[in-house]
Short mmCIF file of C-alpha atoms in Angstrom, two decimals:
data_model
loop_
_atom_site.label_atom_id
_atom_site.label_comp_id
_atom_site.label_asym_id
_atom_site.label_seq_id
_atom_site.Cartn_x
_atom_site.Cartn_y
_atom_site.Cartn_z
CA MET V 1 -139.42 21.68 171.13
CA PRO V 2 -140.80 18.45 169.88
CA ILE V 3 -144.21 18.16 171.53
CA ILE V 4 -145.40 14.56 171.60
CA HIS V 5 -148.88 13.29 172.47
CA VAL V 6 -149.20 9.56 173.13
CA HIS V 7 -152.69 8.04 173.29
CA LEU V 8 -152.65 4.66 175.06
CA ILE V 9 -155.32 2.19 176.15
CA GLU V 10 -155.58 2.56 179.93
CA GLY V 11 -153.86 0.09 182.20
CA ARG V 12 -150.16 0.91 181.86
CA SER V 13 -148.35 1.30 185.17
CA ILE V 14 -146.35 4.34 186.13
CA GLU V 15 -143.23 2.16 185.78
CA GLN V 16 -144.14 1.45 182.17
CA LYS V 17 -144.80 5.12 181.47
CA ARG V 18 -141.52 6.11 183.16
CA ALA V 19 -139.62 3.69 180.93
CA MET V 20 -141.52 4.77 177.83
CA VAL V 21 -140.83 8.50 178.19
CA GLU V 22 -137.17 7.85 178.87
CA LYS V 23 -136.71 5.66 175.79
CA VAL V 24 -138.90 7.71 173.47
CA THR V 25 -137.00 10.87 174.44
CA GLN V 26 -133.70 9.12 173.66
CA ALA V 27 -135.07 7.92 170.32
CA VAL V 28 -136.17 11.43 169.34
CA CYS V 29 -132.91 13.08 170.43
CA GLU V 30 -130.76 10.57 168.52
CA THR V 31 -132.70 10.97 165.29
CA VAL V 32 -133.90 14.56 164.89
CA ASN V 33 -131.10 16.48 166.54
CA VAL V 34 -132.66 17.98 169.63
CA THR V 35 -131.57 18.05 173.26
CA PRO V 36 -133.62 16.14 175.85
CA GLU V 37 -134.88 19.18 177.76
CA HIS V 38 -136.77 20.29 174.64
CA VAL V 39 -138.74 17.04 174.37
CA LYS V 40 -142.17 17.29 176.03
CA ILE V 41 -144.38 14.18 176.17
CA ILE V 42 -148.06 14.19 177.13
CA MET V 43 -149.75 10.83 177.73
CA HIS V 44 -153.49 10.37 177.35
CA ASP V 45 -155.12 7.21 178.70
CA MET V 46 -158.08 5.92 176.72
CA ALA V 47 -160.80 3.74 178.25
CA LYS V 48 -161.55 0.67 176.13
CA HIS V 49 -164.97 2.11 175.34
CA ASP V 50 -163.31 5.29 174.04
CA TYR V 51 -161.28 3.73 171.23
CA ALA V 52 -162.60 2.05 168.09
CA THR V 53 -161.15 0.32 165.05
CA ALA V 54 -163.32 -0.63 162.06
CA GLY V 55 -166.34 0.89 163.79
CA VAL V 56 -166.11 -1.41 166.84
CA LEU V 57 -165.27 -0.26 170.37
CA LYS V 58 -162.17 -1.87 171.85
CA SER V 59 -164.34 -2.95 174.81
CA ASP V 60 -166.59 -4.90 172.41
CA GLU V 61 -163.82 -6.76 170.56
CA GLN V 62 -163.67 -10.53 170.77
CA LYS V 63 -160.44 -11.77 172.17
CA MET R 1 -163.67 29.40 164.73
CA PRO R 2 -160.43 29.33 166.58
CA ILE R 3 -160.41 25.97 168.34
CA ILE R 4 -158.00 25.97 171.27
CA HIS R 5 -156.80 22.98 173.27
CA VAL R 6 -155.05 23.73 176.57
CA HIS R 7 -153.15 20.92 178.31
CA LEU R 8 -152.55 21.73 181.99
CA ILE R 9 -151.08 19.84 184.93
CA GLU R 10 -154.05 18.86 187.10
CA GLY R 11 -154.91 20.87 190.17
CA ARG R 12 -156.31 24.15 188.82
CA SER R 13 -159.60 25.15 190.39
CA ILE R 14 -162.73 25.92 188.42
CA GLU R 15 -162.25 29.57 189.40
CA GLN R 16 -158.82 29.55 187.76
CA LYS R 17 -160.20 27.88 184.64
CA ARG R 18 -163.10 30.36 184.51
CA ALA R 19 -160.65 33.26 184.63
CA MET R 20 -158.33 31.65 182.10
CA VAL R 21 -160.96 31.06 179.41
CA GLU R 22 -162.28 34.60 179.83
CA LYS R 23 -158.86 36.21 179.45
CA VAL R 24 -157.59 33.89 176.72
CA THR R 25 -160.75 34.52 174.70
CA GLN R 26 -160.24 38.29 175.04
CA ALA R 27 -156.59 37.94 174.02
CA VAL R 28 -157.52 35.97 170.89
CA CYS R 29 -160.34 38.32 169.88
CA GLU R 30 -158.16 41.43 170.25
CA THR R 31 -155.33 40.02 168.16
CA VAL R 32 -156.69 37.85 165.36
CA ASN R 33 -159.95 39.59 164.57
CA VAL R 34 -162.63 37.14 165.61
CA THR R 35 -165.75 37.54 167.73
CA PRO R 36 -165.93 35.78 171.12
CA GLU R 37 -168.70 33.33 170.23
CA HIS R 38 -166.38 31.74 167.67
CA VAL R 39 -163.67 30.96 170.21
CA LYS R 40 -163.95 27.42 171.59
CA ILE R 41 -161.55 26.28 174.33
CA ILE R 42 -161.09 22.69 175.46
CA MET R 43 -159.05 22.07 178.62
CA HIS R 44 -157.28 18.77 179.27
CA ASP R 45 -155.95 18.03 182.76
CA MET R 46 -152.77 15.98 182.88
CA ALA R 47 -151.78 13.87 185.88
CA LYS R 48 -148.18 14.51 186.95
CA HIS R 49 -147.31 10.98 185.85
CA ASP R 50 -148.68 11.74 182.36
CA TYR R 51 -146.34 14.58 181.48
CA ALA R 52 -142.59 14.39 180.91
CA THR R 53 -139.78 16.78 180.08
CA ALA R 54 -136.29 15.55 179.19
CA GLY R 55 -137.47 11.97 179.57
CA VAL R 56 -138.51 12.40 183.22
CA LEU R 57 -142.11 12.24 184.49
CA LYS R 58 -143.30 15.43 186.24
CA SER R 59 -144.19 13.23 189.23
CA ASP R 60 -140.53 12.14 189.49
CA GLU R 61 -138.97 15.60 189.32
CA GLN R 62 -136.96 16.86 192.28
CA LYS R 63 -138.42 19.98 193.76
CA MET H 1 -145.98 23.37 181.12
CA PRO H 2 -149.24 24.43 179.67
CA ILE H 3 -149.17 23.18 176.09
CA ILE H 4 -151.61 25.08 173.91
CA HIS H 5 -152.74 24.22 170.38
CA VAL H 6 -154.56 26.95 168.46
CA HIS H 7 -156.37 26.01 165.24
CA LEU H 8 -157.06 29.08 163.09
CA ILE H 9 -158.49 29.65 159.62
CA GLU H 10 -155.52 30.55 157.43
CA GLY H 11 -154.81 34.13 156.58
CA ARG H 12 -153.51 35.65 159.79
CA SER H 13 -150.29 37.62 159.41
CA ILE H 14 -147.16 36.95 161.42
CA GLU H 15 -147.81 40.28 163.20
CA GLN H 16 -151.22 38.98 164.33
CA LYS H 17 -149.72 35.69 165.48
CA ARG H 18 -146.92 37.53 167.34
CA ALA H 19 -149.49 39.62 169.17
CA MET H 20 -151.71 36.63 169.88
CA VAL H 21 -149.01 34.46 171.48
CA GLU H 22 -147.83 37.39 173.61
CA LYS H 23 -151.31 38.18 174.93
CA VAL H 24 -152.45 34.57 175.33
CA THR H 25 -149.28 33.78 177.29
CA GLN H 26 -149.96 36.74 179.59
CA ALA H 27 -153.57 35.62 180.05
CA VAL H 28 -152.51 32.09 180.99
CA CYS H 29 -149.77 33.23 183.38
CA GLU H 30 -152.08 35.65 185.20
CA THR H 31 -154.81 33.10 185.73
CA VAL H 32 -153.31 29.66 186.31
CA ASN H 33 -150.12 30.52 188.12
CA VAL H 34 -147.35 29.56 185.72
CA THR H 35 -144.29 31.42 184.52
CA PRO H 36 -144.09 32.46 180.86
CA GLU H 37 -141.22 30.18 179.88
CA HIS H 38 -143.43 27.17 180.62
CA VAL H 39 -146.14 28.23 178.17
CA LYS H 40 -145.75 26.59 174.76
CA ILE H 41 -148.14 27.54 171.94
CA ILE H 42 -148.48 25.68 168.66
CA MET H 43 -150.54 27.30 165.89
CA HIS H 44 -152.17 25.26 163.14
CA ASP H 45 -153.53 27.04 160.06
CA MET H 46 -156.63 25.50 158.51
CA ALA H 47 -157.58 25.97 154.87
CA LYS H 48 -161.23 27.02 154.45
CA HIS H 49 -161.93 23.66 152.83
CA ASP H 50 -160.53 21.89 155.91
CA TYR H 51 -162.97 23.27 158.47
CA ALA H 52 -166.71 22.60 158.69
CA THR H 53 -169.59 23.65 160.91
CA ALA H 54 -173.02 22.00 160.67
CA GLY H 55 -171.71 19.71 157.94
CA VAL H 56 -170.73 22.55 155.59
CA LEU H 57 -167.16 23.45 154.61
CA LYS H 58 -166.12 27.00 155.53
CA SER H 59 -165.20 27.49 151.86
CA ASP H 60 -168.81 26.72 150.87
CA GLU H 61 -170.50 29.07 153.33
CA GLN H 62 -172.58 31.95 152.01
CA LYS H 63 -171.28 35.26 153.11
CA MET Z 1 -155.43 5.35 158.26
CA PRO Z 2 -157.83 8.08 159.03
CA ILE Z 3 -157.23 8.89 162.69
CA ILE Z 4 -160.21 10.65 164.22
CA HIS Z 5 -160.39 12.39 167.58
CA VAL Z 6 -163.87 13.25 168.87
CA HIS Z 7 -164.17 15.61 171.84
CA LEU Z 8 -167.59 15.32 173.50
CA ILE Z 9 -169.19 16.81 176.61
CA GLU Z 10 -169.31 13.99 179.16
CA GLY Z 11 -172.48 12.06 179.72
CA ARG Z 12 -172.89 9.93 176.59
CA SER Z 13 -173.57 6.28 177.28
CA ILE Z 14 -171.53 3.43 175.88
CA GLU Z 15 -174.52 2.58 173.69
CA GLN Z 16 -174.38 6.06 172.17
CA LYS Z 17 -170.63 5.82 171.63
CA ARG Z 18 -171.01 2.35 170.09
CA ALA Z 19 -173.56 3.69 167.63
CA MET Z 20 -171.50 6.79 166.90
CA VAL Z 21 -168.29 4.96 166.00
CA GLU Z 22 -170.20 2.54 163.78
CA LYS Z 23 -171.96 5.29 161.83
CA VAL Z 24 -168.99 7.66 161.66
CA THR Z 25 -166.80 4.84 160.34
CA GLN Z 26 -169.39 4.08 157.63
CA ALA Z 27 -169.60 7.77 156.73
CA VAL Z 28 -165.83 8.04 156.34
CA CYS Z 29 -165.50 4.83 154.33
CA GLU Z 30 -168.27 5.83 151.90
CA THR Z 31 -166.81 9.24 151.22
CA VAL Z 32 -163.02 9.14 151.27
CA ASN Z 33 -162.35 5.67 149.92
CA VAL Z 34 -160.87 3.76 152.82
CA THR Z 35 -161.67 0.37 154.30
CA PRO Z 36 -163.15 0.19 157.83
CA GLU Z 37 -160.17 -1.49 159.48
CA HIS Z 38 -158.10 1.61 158.73
CA VAL Z 39 -160.44 3.95 160.57
CA LYS Z 40 -159.35 4.59 164.18
CA ILE Z 41 -161.54 6.73 166.44
CA ILE Z 42 -160.48 8.12 169.81
CA MET Z 43 -163.16 9.69 172.02
CA HIS Z 44 -162.32 12.28 174.66
CA ASP Z 45 -164.93 13.18 177.26
CA MET Z 46 -164.88 16.79 178.45
CA ALA Z 47 -166.27 17.87 181.82
CA LYS Z 48 -168.59 20.86 181.52
CA HIS Z 49 -166.02 22.97 183.36
CA ASP Z 50 -163.40 22.02 180.76
CA TYR Z 51 -165.13 23.47 177.70
CA ALA Z 52 -165.83 27.11 176.96
CA THR Z 53 -167.47 29.14 174.22
CA ALA Z 54 -167.23 32.93 174.09
CA GLY Z 55 -165.09 32.89 177.20
CA VAL Z 56 -167.73 31.17 179.36
CA LEU Z 57 -167.43 27.66 180.79
CA LYS Z 58 -170.16 25.26 179.67
CA SER Z 59 -170.88 24.61 183.37
CA ASP Z 60 -171.63 28.32 183.85
CA GLU Z 61 -174.00 28.73 180.89
CA GLN Z 62 -177.60 29.70 181.53
CA LYS Z 63 -179.98 27.13 180.17
CA MET X 1 -170.02 21.10 170.77
CA PRO X 2 -168.48 17.95 169.50
CA ILE X 3 -165.10 19.01 168.15
CA ILE X 4 -163.76 16.47 165.67
CA HIS X 5 -160.25 16.28 164.22
CA VAL X 6 -159.78 14.03 161.19
CA HIS X 7 -156.23 13.16 160.10
CA LEU X 8 -156.15 11.90 156.50
CA ILE X 9 -153.42 10.96 154.07
CA GLU X 10 -153.23 13.80 151.56
CA GLY X 11 -154.88 13.50 148.19
CA ARG X 12 -158.61 13.72 148.93
CA SER X 13 -160.49 16.16 146.74
CA ILE X 14 -162.65 18.97 148.08
CA GLU X 15 -165.66 17.01 146.81
CA GLN X 16 -164.67 14.06 148.98
CA LYS X 17 -164.13 16.30 151.99
CA ARG X 18 -167.48 18.04 151.39
CA ALA X 19 -169.25 14.67 151.34
CA MET X 20 -167.34 13.43 154.37
CA VAL X 21 -168.17 16.37 156.65
CA GLU X 22 -171.84 16.19 155.64
CA LYS X 23 -172.14 12.47 156.39
CA VAL X 24 -170.00 12.48 159.52
CA THR X 25 -172.05 15.37 160.94
CA GLN X 26 -175.27 13.42 160.27
CA ALA X 27 -173.80 10.33 161.90
CA VAL X 28 -172.82 12.26 165.03
CA CYS X 29 -176.16 14.08 165.31
CA GLU X 30 -178.17 10.86 164.98
CA THR X 31 -176.20 9.02 167.63
CA VAL X 32 -175.14 11.41 170.39
CA ASN X 33 -178.04 13.83 170.46
CA VAL X 34 -176.59 17.10 169.25
CA THR X 35 -177.75 19.58 166.62
CA PRO X 36 -175.66 20.04 163.46
CA GLU X 37 -174.55 23.62 164.17
CA HIS X 38 -172.66 22.37 167.21
CA VAL X 39 -170.56 19.90 165.23
CA LYS X 40 -167.18 21.36 164.24
CA ILE X 41 -164.83 19.28 162.05
CA ILE X 42 -161.17 20.09 161.40
CA MET X 43 -159.36 18.12 158.71
CA HIS X 44 -155.59 17.67 158.72
CA ASP X 45 -153.86 16.34 155.61
CA MET X 46 -150.81 14.17 156.23
CA ALA X 47 -148.03 13.74 153.68
CA LYS X 48 -147.13 10.08 153.14
CA HIS X 49 -143.77 10.73 154.76
CA ASP X 50 -145.52 12.10 157.85
CA TYR X 51 -147.43 8.95 158.79
CA ALA X 52 -146.01 5.64 159.97
CA THR X 53 -147.34 2.24 160.99
CA ALA X 54 -145.10 -0.38 162.57
CA GLY X 55 -142.17 2.00 162.39
CA VAL X 56 -142.34 2.41 158.58
CA LEU X 57 -143.28 5.62 156.78
CA LYS X 58 -146.35 5.32 154.55
CA SER X 59 -144.18 6.63 151.68
CA ASP X 60 -141.82 3.67 152.14
CA GLU X 61 -144.47 0.94 152.19
CA GLN X 62 -144.44 -1.71 149.49
CA LYS X 63 -147.67 -1.85 147.59
CA MET W 1 -153.14 1.02 169.32
CA PRO W 2 -150.87 3.68 170.64
CA ILE W 3 -151.57 6.73 168.50
CA ILE W 4 -148.68 9.17 168.63
CA HIS W 5 -148.63 12.75 167.37
CA VAL W 6 -145.21 14.40 167.06
CA HIS W 7 -145.04 18.17 166.52
CA LEU W 8 -141.65 19.23 165.15
CA ILE W 9 -140.15 22.49 163.92
CA GLU W 10 -139.98 22.18 160.15
CA GLY W 11 -136.73 21.28 158.47
CA ARG W 12 -136.19 17.62 159.31
CA SER W 13 -135.35 15.44 156.32
CA ILE W 14 -137.27 12.33 155.36
CA GLU W 15 -134.21 10.33 156.43
CA GLN W 16 -134.46 11.83 159.93
CA LYS W 17 -138.20 11.13 160.09
CA ARG W 18 -137.66 7.56 158.86
CA ALA W 19 -135.12 6.96 161.61
CA MET W 20 -137.29 8.65 164.23
CA VAL W 21 -140.41 6.56 163.58
CA GLU W 22 -138.38 3.36 163.58
CA LYS W 23 -136.69 4.11 166.91
CA VAL W 24 -139.75 5.60 168.61
CA THR W 25 -141.80 2.55 167.62
CA GLN W 26 -139.13 0.26 169.12
CA ALA W 27 -139.06 2.34 172.30
CA VAL W 28 -142.84 2.12 172.70
CA CYS W 29 -143.01 -1.61 171.98
CA GLU W 30 -140.25 -2.43 174.47
CA THR W 31 -141.82 -0.44 177.28
CA VAL W 32 -145.61 -0.66 177.11
CA ASN W 33 -146.10 -4.13 175.73
CA VAL W 34 -147.55 -3.61 172.26
CA THR W 35 -146.65 -5.04 168.87
CA PRO W 36 -145.22 -2.70 166.21
CA GLU W 37 -148.16 -2.91 163.81
CA HIS W 38 -150.36 -1.25 166.44
CA VAL W 39 -148.12 1.81 166.73
CA LYS W 40 -149.30 4.68 164.52
CA ILE W 41 -147.23 7.88 164.35
CA ILE W 42 -148.40 11.16 162.82
CA MET W 43 -145.82 13.92 162.32
CA HIS W 44 -146.82 17.58 162.14
CA ASP W 45 -144.27 20.13 160.90
CA MET W 46 -144.49 23.56 162.51
CA ALA W 47 -143.22 26.71 160.81
CA LYS W 48 -141.00 28.79 163.09
CA HIS W 49 -143.67 31.47 163.16
CA ASP W 50 -146.22 28.90 164.37
CA TYR W 51 -144.50 27.94 167.61
CA ALA W 52 -143.95 30.11 170.67
CA THR W 53 -142.33 29.79 174.08
CA ALA W 54 -142.74 32.46 176.76
CA GLY W 55 -144.92 34.46 174.41
CA VAL W 56 -142.24 34.80 171.70
CA LEU W 57 -142.42 33.20 168.25
CA LYS W 58 -139.58 30.80 167.48
CA SER W 59 -138.90 32.88 164.35
CA ASP W 60 -138.29 35.96 166.53
CA GLU W 61 -135.89 34.33 168.99
CA GLN W 62 -132.34 35.62 169.21
CA LYS W 63 -129.83 32.95 168.46
#
């Protein structure tokens, strides 16, 4: 029953997400004593203009 | 003031969402003693590659 | 797989929560075509000093 | 480390979001004693058919 | 209808929260064209052992 | 900048949470190409009467 929400800047491929949910599920099962079928992961993509640190949009940051 | 977030696999029609918010609001009002205008519902569609159970993306599940 | 978060002002009894999750689950199943075992509901109690409307804490509102 | 999620009806411009994150970050820093680089804001746009009050979708409301 | 969730490390006083919701509501109203009564803010306190950066619990960080 | 919320049934020790955030952070960094200091994890404990599956509170389930 762990419910996990992951908020990521957009641009990850489905391959990356597939790998991430597999490894995060393993990490949770090994450490908090649950079985995999109880681990639910929801991913939320964020546009770069929908995330800010220090009051500055990610899309406005200088590289 | 109940604030409700509903995360659904994408593909529900507006008619289904209209019916859902009406019935969920009734269910909440009848059981926890609030008036309808205080019930706020936010729906979040999830792509099938953005939801995983047991470490497997919904889009990869065998039917 | 609907995942539902309900944020409520604290003070509801377990009997009220039991009734709410039963009726909300029914409402969701009837309207968006899912089976009950896929409906997960997480309730979050809010203290009155942790919720605000119009810039005023619930605990400061005039009755 | 304040993590802030803002759920908004869709339609705000990037200029409005840029101004909002700047001013909200200032407001948080002035009042709860954190430095700007610790304030993270995630914005979530909601379609009008994904938000309901009193059991009615925003897209169905009479103006 | 902006719905705002603020996740804060525990320890802020009610006075700080009162000031924060007042100023954040003003900031949102000035920038995204909403009226104050539509701004709802939910605050969530986090224990220091319930927040991590870089894989380290806040309660374990060296000062 | 991945922001991760983990909702867990209450009862995990700080040792379990410490191990979980370490391993989940590694899993995310290896798979979606971010550095550890950008991974923020917020844990939310749920009482057994605040989580339901199939319309039944966790605290009411038969073992």
